Amino acid sequence: MRRKIVAGNWKMNGSRSLVKQLVSTMNSDLTGLDNGVEVVIIPPALYVSDVIETAERSIQVGVQNVACWESGAYTGEISAAMAGDLGCSYTLIGHSERRQLFGETDEQVAAKIDQAFSAGLTAILCVGETLEQRESGAAEAVVAEQIRAGLAGVADEQWQRIVVAYEPVWAIGTGKTATAEDAQAMHASIRKELAALGAPANDVSLLYGGSVKADNAAALFSQPDIDGGLIGGASLKADEFLSICRAVPREY
Ligand code: PEP
């Protein structure tokens, strides 16, 4: 059964006081939420413990990245096992900022997914095309290749620990959003690609990300293949993030 998920990626933003203020507001306001959405907060790794200590049970916590390796002499890296040890249940993998700013390759993405599995984490694999790729008509092919490269090694029950976030690079942090129809078309194509890889494609949650706000979330989340969102900037404001969580429809 696929889950409805709204995950907030704080990127390199926040402070201990933001954790207290935002997570406390979320704790009290989430109690009335009855649409079954799973809410995930993904703060900078240094604040994971603060979020876990402040969050009540209905909030899951994740990290924004994990190392390709299990442990060892990799100064500055954080392992998937460490994230699991702190109480995280999710990790982002292959966010476009990691791919573009830090040169993360498809091979590293696949290795990180393996590490996430070993640590019992659910991996949110981020995929998406650039504006140039969209304008040249290559968007679906680019995303399909990212899916194949990241997920070709996934088997059997491991699929339960995969979530895919479609985030067109041109929509991240820009205020531009894919139309609900374009996003739906890409999500349907991702589901086909997952099926071709042997996944139980109808059971894999697919999230949309890229300038999702309270006022566009409902249109996106009402699409049949969109199971929630990965939210950047808007996840740093409790009221906005809560409105986005509320925008997930109760039934598919
Ligand atoms: C993101 O960082 O994954 C993201 C979708 O950012 P924003 O919502 O700010 O576009």
PDB file of C-alpha atoms and ligand atoms in Angstrom:
ATOM      1  CA  MET A   1       0.000   0.000   0.000  1.00  0.00           C
ATOM      2  CA  ARG A   2       1.478   3.333  -0.941  1.00  0.00           C
ATOM      3  CA  ARG A   3       1.732   5.989   1.725  1.00  0.00           C
ATOM      4  CA  LYS A   4       0.850   9.649   1.505  1.00  0.00           C
ATOM      5  CA  ILE A   5       3.891  11.620   2.615  1.00  0.00           C
ATOM      6  CA  VAL A   6       4.816  15.270   3.014  1.00  0.00           C
ATOM      7  CA  ALA A   7       8.514  15.744   3.757  1.00  0.00           C
ATOM      8  CA  GLY A   8      10.163  19.057   4.636  1.00  0.00           C
ATOM      9  CA  ASN A   9      13.756  19.495   3.465  1.00  0.00           C
ATOM     10  CA  TRP A  10      15.265  22.318   5.504  1.00  0.00           C
ATOM     11  CA  LYS A  11      18.462  22.278   3.393  1.00  0.00           C
ATOM     12  CA  MET A  12      21.235  24.256   5.202  1.00  0.00           C
ATOM     13  CA  ASN A  13      18.783  26.380   7.171  1.00  0.00           C
ATOM     14  CA  GLY A  14      17.512  26.456  10.715  1.00  0.00           C
ATOM     15  CA  SER A  15      18.722  26.692  14.294  1.00  0.00           C
ATOM     16  CA  ARG A  16      17.895  25.081  17.631  1.00  0.00           C
ATOM     17  CA  SER A  17      15.370  27.817  18.286  1.00  0.00           C
ATOM     18  CA  LEU A  18      13.660  27.179  14.937  1.00  0.00           C
ATOM     19  CA  VAL A  19      13.469  23.472  15.814  1.00  0.00           C
ATOM     20  CA  LYS A  20      11.730  24.299  19.109  1.00  0.00           C
ATOM     21  CA  GLN A  21       9.331  26.804  17.611  1.00  0.00           C
ATOM     22  CA  LEU A  22       8.451  24.922  14.410  1.00  0.00           C
ATOM     23  CA  VAL A  23       8.279  21.399  15.784  1.00  0.00           C
ATOM     24  CA  SER A  24       6.236  22.470  18.832  1.00  0.00           C
ATOM     25  CA  THR A  25       3.691  24.165  16.566  1.00  0.00           C
ATOM     26  CA  MET A  26       3.595  21.061  14.381  1.00  0.00           C
ATOM     27  CA  ASN A  27       3.064  18.826  17.433  1.00  0.00           C
ATOM     28  CA  SER A  28      -0.040  20.657  18.528  1.00  0.00           C
ATOM     29  CA  ASP A  29      -1.533  21.291  15.094  1.00  0.00           C
ATOM     30  CA  LEU A  30      -0.942  17.808  13.676  1.00  0.00           C
ATOM     31  CA  THR A  31      -3.176  16.196  16.261  1.00  0.00           C
ATOM     32  CA  GLY A  32      -6.294  17.244  14.346  1.00  0.00           C
ATOM     33  CA  LEU A  33      -5.020  16.042  10.962  1.00  0.00           C
ATOM     34  CA  ASP A  34      -7.077  13.097   9.737  1.00  0.00           C
ATOM     35  CA  ASN A  35      -5.962  12.586   6.124  1.00  0.00           C
ATOM     36  CA  GLY A  36      -3.441   9.866   6.956  1.00  0.00           C
ATOM     37  CA  VAL A  37      -0.446  11.856   5.729  1.00  0.00           C
ATOM     38  CA  GLU A  38       2.947  10.852   7.075  1.00  0.00           C
ATOM     39  CA  VAL A  39       4.857  14.011   8.002  1.00  0.00           C
ATOM     40  CA  VAL A  40       8.653  13.913   7.754  1.00  0.00           C
ATOM     41  CA  ILE A  41      11.085  16.619   8.849  1.00  0.00           C
ATOM     42  CA  ILE A  42      14.523  16.563   7.249  1.00  0.00           C
ATOM     43  CA  PRO A  43      16.697  19.097   9.068  1.00  0.00           C
ATOM     44  CA  PRO A  44      20.472  19.564   8.791  1.00  0.00           C
ATOM     45  CA  ALA A  45      22.089  16.486  10.389  1.00  0.00           C
ATOM     46  CA  LEU A  46      23.316  18.491  13.406  1.00  0.00           C
ATOM     47  CA  TYR A  47      19.708  19.188  14.401  1.00  0.00           C
ATOM     48  CA  VAL A  48      18.336  15.670  13.946  1.00  0.00           C
ATOM     49  CA  SER A  49      18.557  14.903  17.674  1.00  0.00           C
ATOM     50  CA  ASP A  50      16.847  18.173  18.590  1.00  0.00           C
ATOM     51  CA  VAL A  51      14.013  17.458  16.168  1.00  0.00           C
ATOM     52  CA  ILE A  52      13.661  13.888  17.452  1.00  0.00           C
ATOM     53  CA  GLU A  53      13.589  15.069  21.075  1.00  0.00           C
ATOM     54  CA  THR A  54      10.972  17.729  20.323  1.00  0.00           C
ATOM     55  CA  ALA A  55       8.808  15.827  17.833  1.00  0.00           C
ATOM     56  CA  GLU A  56       5.893  13.736  18.924  1.00  0.00           C
ATOM     57  CA  ARG A  57       5.339  10.270  17.552  1.00  0.00           C
ATOM     58  CA  SER A  58       3.414  11.301  14.477  1.00  0.00           C
ATOM     59  CA  ILE A  59       6.440  13.119  13.002  1.00  0.00           C
ATOM     60  CA  GLN A  60       9.168  11.102  11.266  1.00  0.00           C
ATOM     61  CA  VAL A  61      12.695  12.444  10.869  1.00  0.00           C
ATOM     62  CA  GLY A  62      15.239  12.073   8.079  1.00  0.00           C
ATOM     63  CA  VAL A  63      18.662  13.221   6.914  1.00  0.00           C
ATOM     64  CA  GLN A  64      19.447  15.057   3.694  1.00  0.00           C
ATOM     65  CA  ASN A  65      22.298  12.806   2.606  1.00  0.00           C
ATOM     66  CA  VAL A  66      24.319   9.789   3.702  1.00  0.00           C
ATOM     67  CA  ALA A  67      27.780   8.517   2.781  1.00  0.00           C
ATOM     68  CA  CYS A  68      28.370   5.880   0.096  1.00  0.00           C
ATOM     69  CA  TRP A  69      30.373   3.887   2.636  1.00  0.00           C
ATOM     70  CA  GLU A  70      29.508   2.029   5.795  1.00  0.00           C
ATOM     71  CA  SER A  71      32.198   3.574   8.047  1.00  0.00           C
ATOM     72  CA  GLY A  72      35.875   4.525   8.093  1.00  0.00           C
ATOM     73  CA  ALA A  73      38.281   7.291   7.150  1.00  0.00           C
ATOM     74  CA  TYR A  74      35.859   9.637   5.358  1.00  0.00           C
ATOM     75  CA  THR A  75      36.234  12.900   7.247  1.00  0.00           C
ATOM     76  CA  GLY A  76      33.101  14.986   7.295  1.00  0.00           C
ATOM     77  CA  GLU A  77      30.778  12.220   6.128  1.00  0.00           C
ATOM     78  CA  ILE A  78      27.784  10.831   8.013  1.00  0.00           C
ATOM     79  CA  SER A  79      26.757   7.206   7.579  1.00  0.00           C
ATOM     80  CA  ALA A  80      23.281   5.828   7.086  1.00  0.00           C
ATOM     81  CA  ALA A  81      23.838   3.661  10.165  1.00  0.00           C
ATOM     82  CA  MET A  82      24.491   6.788  12.263  1.00  0.00           C
ATOM     83  CA  ALA A  83      21.259   8.356  11.003  1.00  0.00           C
ATOM     84  CA  GLY A  84      19.417   5.150  11.934  1.00  0.00           C
ATOM     85  CA  ASP A  85      21.153   5.079  15.310  1.00  0.00           C
ATOM     86  CA  LEU A  86      19.802   8.569  16.110  1.00  0.00           C
ATOM     87  CA  GLY A  87      16.268   7.493  15.224  1.00  0.00           C
ATOM     88  CA  CYS A  88      15.909   8.671  11.634  1.00  0.00           C
ATOM     89  CA  SER A  89      13.666   6.643   9.380  1.00  0.00           C
ATOM     90  CA  TYR A  90      14.310   8.460   6.076  1.00  0.00           C
ATOM     91  CA  THR A  91      17.153   9.810   4.005  1.00  0.00           C
ATOM     92  CA  LEU A  92      17.063  11.939   0.885  1.00  0.00           C
ATOM     93  CA  ILE A  93      19.343  10.578  -1.816  1.00  0.00           C
ATOM     94  CA  GLY A  94      20.472  12.294  -5.008  1.00  0.00           C
ATOM     95  CA  HIS A  95      18.870  15.682  -4.365  1.00  0.00           C
ATOM     96  CA  SER A  96      19.595  17.889  -7.396  1.00  0.00           C
ATOM     97  CA  GLU A  97      21.676  20.223  -5.218  1.00  0.00           C
ATOM     98  CA  ARG A  98      23.895  17.256  -4.314  1.00  0.00           C
ATOM     99  CA  ARG A  99      24.139  16.230  -7.956  1.00  0.00           C
ATOM    100  CA  GLN A 100      24.805  19.751  -9.269  1.00  0.00           C
ATOM    101  CA  LEU A 101      26.850  21.410  -6.522  1.00  0.00           C
ATOM    102  CA  PHE A 102      28.743  18.382  -5.225  1.00  0.00           C
ATOM    103  CA  GLY A 103      29.058  16.340  -8.416  1.00  0.00           C
ATOM    104  CA  GLU A 104      27.150  13.367  -7.023  1.00  0.00           C
ATOM    105  CA  THR A 105      27.031  10.630  -9.670  1.00  0.00           C
ATOM    106  CA  ASP A 106      24.434   7.957 -10.415  1.00  0.00           C
ATOM    107  CA  GLU A 107      26.910   5.344  -9.108  1.00  0.00           C
ATOM    108  CA  GLN A 108      27.183   7.174  -5.786  1.00  0.00           C
ATOM    109  CA  VAL A 109      23.415   7.497  -5.654  1.00  0.00           C
ATOM    110  CA  ALA A 110      23.045   3.720  -6.082  1.00  0.00           C
ATOM    111  CA  ALA A 111      25.696   3.064  -3.398  1.00  0.00           C
ATOM    112  CA  LYS A 112      23.905   5.410  -0.984  1.00  0.00           C
ATOM    113  CA  ILE A 113      20.637   3.593  -1.570  1.00  0.00           C
ATOM    114  CA  ASP A 114      22.384   0.341  -0.603  1.00  0.00           C
ATOM    115  CA  GLN A 115      23.686   1.984   2.567  1.00  0.00           C
ATOM    116  CA  ALA A 116      20.192   3.247   3.401  1.00  0.00           C
ATOM    117  CA  PHE A 117      18.822  -0.298   3.085  1.00  0.00           C
ATOM    118  CA  SER A 118      21.579  -1.720   5.304  1.00  0.00           C
ATOM    119  CA  ALA A 119      20.659   0.817   7.976  1.00  0.00           C
ATOM    120  CA  GLY A 120      16.914   0.160   7.694  1.00  0.00           C
ATOM    121  CA  LEU A 121      16.184   3.652   6.348  1.00  0.00           C
ATOM    122  CA  THR A 122      13.672   4.514   3.660  1.00  0.00           C
ATOM    123  CA  ALA A 123      15.427   6.245   0.758  1.00  0.00           C
ATOM    124  CA  ILE A 124      13.730   9.179  -0.942  1.00  0.00           C
ATOM    125  CA  LEU A 125      15.400   9.119  -4.348  1.00  0.00           C
ATOM    126  CA  CYS A 126      15.262  12.568  -5.977  1.00  0.00           C
ATOM    127  CA  VAL A 127      15.098  12.775  -9.752  1.00  0.00           C
ATOM    128  CA  GLY A 128      14.347  15.577 -12.184  1.00  0.00           C
ATOM    129  CA  GLU A 129      15.344  17.297 -15.390  1.00  0.00           C
ATOM    130  CA  THR A 130      16.903  20.703 -16.013  1.00  0.00           C
ATOM    131  CA  LEU A 131      15.092  23.415 -17.963  1.00  0.00           C
ATOM    132  CA  GLU A 132      17.290  22.738 -20.999  1.00  0.00           C
ATOM    133  CA  GLN A 133      16.424  19.059 -20.903  1.00  0.00           C
ATOM    134  CA  ARG A 134      12.708  19.843 -20.622  1.00  0.00           C
ATOM    135  CA  GLU A 135      12.806  22.329 -23.461  1.00  0.00           C
ATOM    136  CA  SER A 136      14.609  19.849 -25.709  1.00  0.00           C
ATOM    137  CA  GLY A 137      11.931  17.212 -25.044  1.00  0.00           C
ATOM    138  CA  ALA A 138      14.296  14.950 -23.092  1.00  0.00           C
ATOM    139  CA  ALA A 139      12.642  15.241 -19.648  1.00  0.00           C
ATOM    140  CA  GLU A 140      11.079  11.765 -19.488  1.00  0.00           C
ATOM    141  CA  ALA A 141      14.198  10.051 -20.844  1.00  0.00           C
ATOM    142  CA  VAL A 142      16.456  11.863 -18.347  1.00  0.00           C
ATOM    143  CA  VAL A 143      14.244  10.960 -15.400  1.00  0.00           C
ATOM    144  CA  ALA A 144      13.879   7.347 -16.594  1.00  0.00           C
ATOM    145  CA  GLU A 145      17.667   7.030 -16.750  1.00  0.00           C
ATOM    146  CA  GLN A 146      18.034   8.436 -13.215  1.00  0.00           C
ATOM    147  CA  ILE A 147      15.464   5.898 -12.003  1.00  0.00           C
ATOM    148  CA  ARG A 148      17.241   2.997 -13.727  1.00  0.00           C
ATOM    149  CA  ALA A 149      20.686   4.084 -12.522  1.00  0.00           C
ATOM    150  CA  GLY A 150      19.565   4.551  -8.930  1.00  0.00           C
ATOM    151  CA  LEU A 151      17.209   1.627  -8.537  1.00  0.00           C
ATOM    152  CA  ALA A 152      18.354  -1.179 -10.859  1.00  0.00           C
ATOM    153  CA  GLY A 153      19.778  -3.100  -7.870  1.00  0.00           C
ATOM    154  CA  VAL A 154      16.625  -2.928  -5.723  1.00  0.00           C
ATOM    155  CA  ALA A 155      14.883  -6.245  -5.167  1.00  0.00           C
ATOM    156  CA  ASP A 156      11.836  -7.770  -3.522  1.00  0.00           C
ATOM    157  CA  GLU A 157      10.911  -6.334  -0.144  1.00  0.00           C
ATOM    158  CA  GLN A 158      13.496  -3.505  -0.503  1.00  0.00           C
ATOM    159  CA  TRP A 159      10.950  -1.681  -2.667  1.00  0.00           C
ATOM    160  CA  GLN A 160       8.975  -0.978   0.507  1.00  0.00           C
ATOM    161  CA  ARG A 161      11.868   1.287   1.493  1.00  0.00           C
ATOM    162  CA  ILE A 162      11.879   3.330  -1.701  1.00  0.00           C
ATOM    163  CA  VAL A 163      10.090   6.627  -2.261  1.00  0.00           C
ATOM    164  CA  VAL A 164      10.740   8.638  -5.431  1.00  0.00           C
ATOM    165  CA  ALA A 165      10.576  12.430  -5.432  1.00  0.00           C
ATOM    166  CA  TYR A 166      10.178  14.040  -8.848  1.00  0.00           C
ATOM    167  CA  GLU A 167      11.707  17.489  -8.591  1.00  0.00           C
ATOM    168  CA  PRO A 168      12.197  19.359 -11.856  1.00  0.00           C
ATOM    169  CA  VAL A 169      15.460  21.239 -11.274  1.00  0.00           C
ATOM    170  CA  TRP A 170      14.023  24.420 -12.807  1.00  0.00           C
ATOM    171  CA  ALA A 171      11.244  24.442 -10.179  1.00  0.00           C
ATOM    172  CA  ILE A 172      13.407  24.079  -7.065  1.00  0.00           C
ATOM    173  CA  GLY A 173      13.560  27.292  -5.066  1.00  0.00           C
ATOM    174  CA  THR A 174      12.559  29.343  -8.116  1.00  0.00           C
ATOM    175  CA  GLY A 175       8.868  29.928  -7.449  1.00  0.00           C
ATOM    176  CA  LYS A 176       8.088  28.103 -10.728  1.00  0.00           C
ATOM    177  CA  THR A 177       6.038  24.927 -10.377  1.00  0.00           C
ATOM    178  CA  ALA A 178       5.224  22.262 -12.924  1.00  0.00           C
ATOM    179  CA  THR A 179       1.538  22.329 -13.772  1.00  0.00           C
ATOM    180  CA  ALA A 180      -0.438  19.615 -12.010  1.00  0.00           C
ATOM    181  CA  GLU A 181      -0.966  17.958 -15.433  1.00  0.00           C
ATOM    182  CA  ASP A 182       2.749  17.970 -16.357  1.00  0.00           C
ATOM    183  CA  ALA A 183       3.689  16.685 -12.916  1.00  0.00           C
ATOM    184  CA  GLN A 184       1.050  13.930 -13.166  1.00  0.00           C
ATOM    185  CA  ALA A 185       2.343  12.909 -16.618  1.00  0.00           C
ATOM    186  CA  MET A 186       5.885  12.558 -15.277  1.00  0.00           C
ATOM    187  CA  HIS A 187       4.716  10.626 -12.209  1.00  0.00           C
ATOM    188  CA  ALA A 188       2.796   8.208 -14.435  1.00  0.00           C
ATOM    189  CA  SER A 189       5.923   7.736 -16.536  1.00  0.00           C
ATOM    190  CA  ILE A 190       8.022   7.117 -13.397  1.00  0.00           C
ATOM    191  CA  ARG A 191       5.534   4.465 -12.264  1.00  0.00           C
ATOM    192  CA  LYS A 192       5.902   2.722 -15.649  1.00  0.00           C
ATOM    193  CA  GLU A 193       9.682   2.795 -15.334  1.00  0.00           C
ATOM    194  CA  LEU A 194       9.454   1.324 -11.830  1.00  0.00           C
ATOM    195  CA  ALA A 195       7.233  -1.480 -13.124  1.00  0.00           C
ATOM    196  CA  ALA A 196       9.794  -2.195 -15.852  1.00  0.00           C
ATOM    197  CA  LEU A 197      12.414  -2.602 -13.110  1.00  0.00           C
ATOM    198  CA  GLY A 198      10.240  -5.192 -11.388  1.00  0.00           C
ATOM    199  CA  ALA A 199       8.930  -2.908  -8.641  1.00  0.00           C
ATOM    200  CA  PRO A 200       5.408  -3.236  -7.224  1.00  0.00           C
ATOM    201  CA  ALA A 201       4.915   0.127  -8.901  1.00  0.00           C
ATOM    202  CA  ASN A 202       1.462   0.873  -7.539  1.00  0.00           C
ATOM    203  CA  ASP A 203       2.769   0.514  -4.013  1.00  0.00           C
ATOM    204  CA  VAL A 204       5.684   2.959  -4.344  1.00  0.00           C
ATOM    205  CA  SER A 205       4.956   6.471  -3.074  1.00  0.00           C
ATOM    206  CA  LEU A 206       5.847   9.214  -5.563  1.00  0.00           C
ATOM    207  CA  LEU A 207       6.277  12.773  -4.310  1.00  0.00           C
ATOM    208  CA  TYR A 208       6.356  16.019  -6.246  1.00  0.00           C
ATOM    209  CA  GLY A 209       8.847  18.731  -5.262  1.00  0.00           C
ATOM    210  CA  GLY A 210       9.636  22.178  -6.590  1.00  0.00           C
ATOM    211  CA  SER A 211       8.183  25.399  -5.146  1.00  0.00           C
ATOM    212  CA  VAL A 212       5.206  23.648  -3.546  1.00  0.00           C
ATOM    213  CA  LYS A 213       3.264  26.136  -1.438  1.00  0.00           C
ATOM    214  CA  ALA A 214      -0.012  26.136   0.464  1.00  0.00           C
ATOM    215  CA  ASP A 215      -1.789  27.587  -2.565  1.00  0.00           C
ATOM    216  CA  ASN A 216      -0.662  25.045  -5.186  1.00  0.00           C
ATOM    217  CA  ALA A 217      -0.372  21.896  -3.062  1.00  0.00           C
ATOM    218  CA  ALA A 218      -3.996  20.731  -3.313  1.00  0.00           C
ATOM    219  CA  ALA A 219      -4.008  20.767  -7.135  1.00  0.00           C
ATOM    220  CA  LEU A 220      -0.780  18.756  -7.259  1.00  0.00           C
ATOM    221  CA  PHE A 221      -1.724  16.284  -4.527  1.00  0.00           C
ATOM    222  CA  SER A 222      -5.106  15.536  -6.093  1.00  0.00           C
ATOM    223  CA  GLN A 223      -3.414  13.961  -9.132  1.00  0.00           C
ATOM    224  CA  PRO A 224      -3.755  10.165  -9.175  1.00  0.00           C
ATOM    225  CA  ASP A 225      -0.022   9.383  -9.254  1.00  0.00           C
ATOM    226  CA  ILE A 226       1.146  12.102  -6.852  1.00  0.00           C
ATOM    227  CA  ASP A 227       1.264  10.782  -3.287  1.00  0.00           C
ATOM    228  CA  GLY A 228       2.488  13.914  -1.541  1.00  0.00           C
ATOM    229  CA  GLY A 229       5.349  16.358  -1.683  1.00  0.00           C
ATOM    230  CA  LEU A 230       8.965  17.119  -0.910  1.00  0.00           C
ATOM    231  CA  ILE A 231       8.948  20.687   0.334  1.00  0.00           C
ATOM    232  CA  GLY A 232      11.964  22.998   0.600  1.00  0.00           C
ATOM    233  CA  GLY A 233      11.514  26.676   1.459  1.00  0.00           C
ATOM    234  CA  ALA A 234       7.892  26.367   2.568  1.00  0.00           C
ATOM    235  CA  SER A 235       8.797  23.712   5.169  1.00  0.00           C
ATOM    236  CA  LEU A 236      10.596  26.373   7.243  1.00  0.00           C
ATOM    237  CA  LYS A 237       7.331  28.117   8.119  1.00  0.00           C
ATOM    238  CA  ALA A 238       5.119  26.043  10.420  1.00  0.00           C
ATOM    239  CA  ASP A 239       1.802  27.451   9.201  1.00  0.00           C
ATOM    240  CA  GLU A 240       2.666  27.079   5.522  1.00  0.00           C
ATOM    241  CA  PHE A 241       4.030  23.557   6.014  1.00  0.00           C
ATOM    242  CA  LEU A 242       0.956  22.525   7.994  1.00  0.00           C
ATOM    243  CA  SER A 243      -1.327  23.876   5.277  1.00  0.00           C
ATOM    244  CA  ILE A 244       0.597  21.782   2.747  1.00  0.00           C
ATOM    245  CA  CYS A 245       0.196  18.693   4.976  1.00  0.00           C
ATOM    246  CA  ARG A 246      -3.542  19.415   5.153  1.00  0.00           C
ATOM    247  CA  ALA A 247      -3.741  19.663   1.335  1.00  0.00           C
ATOM    248  CA  VAL A 248      -3.248  15.896   0.956  1.00  0.00           C
ATOM    249  CA  PRO A 249      -6.687  14.485   0.101  1.00  0.00           C
ATOM    250  CA  ARG A 250      -8.155  11.899   2.444  1.00  0.00           C
ATOM    251  CA  GLU A 251      -8.773   9.340  -0.326  1.00  0.00           C
ATOM    252  CA  TYR A 252      -6.984   8.714  -3.575  1.00  0.00           C
TER     253      TYR A 252
HETATM  254  C1  PEP B   1      13.701  20.891  -2.348  1.00  0.00           C
HETATM  255  O1  PEP B   1      14.687  21.401  -1.848  1.00  0.00           O
HETATM  256  O2  PEP B   1      13.645  19.656  -2.425  1.00  0.00           O
HETATM  257  C2  PEP B   1      12.623  21.742  -2.854  1.00  0.00           C
HETATM  258  C3  PEP B   1      11.616  21.192  -3.468  1.00  0.00           C
HETATM  259  O3  PEP B   1      12.735  23.094  -2.620  1.00  0.00           O
HETATM  260  P1  PEP B   1      11.605  24.228  -2.833  1.00  0.00           P
HETATM  261  O4  PEP B   1      10.318  23.691  -2.276  1.00  0.00           O
HETATM  262  O5  PEP B   1      12.127  25.410  -2.063  1.00  0.00           O
HETATM  263  O6  PEP B   1      11.510  24.475  -4.294  1.00  0.00           O
END
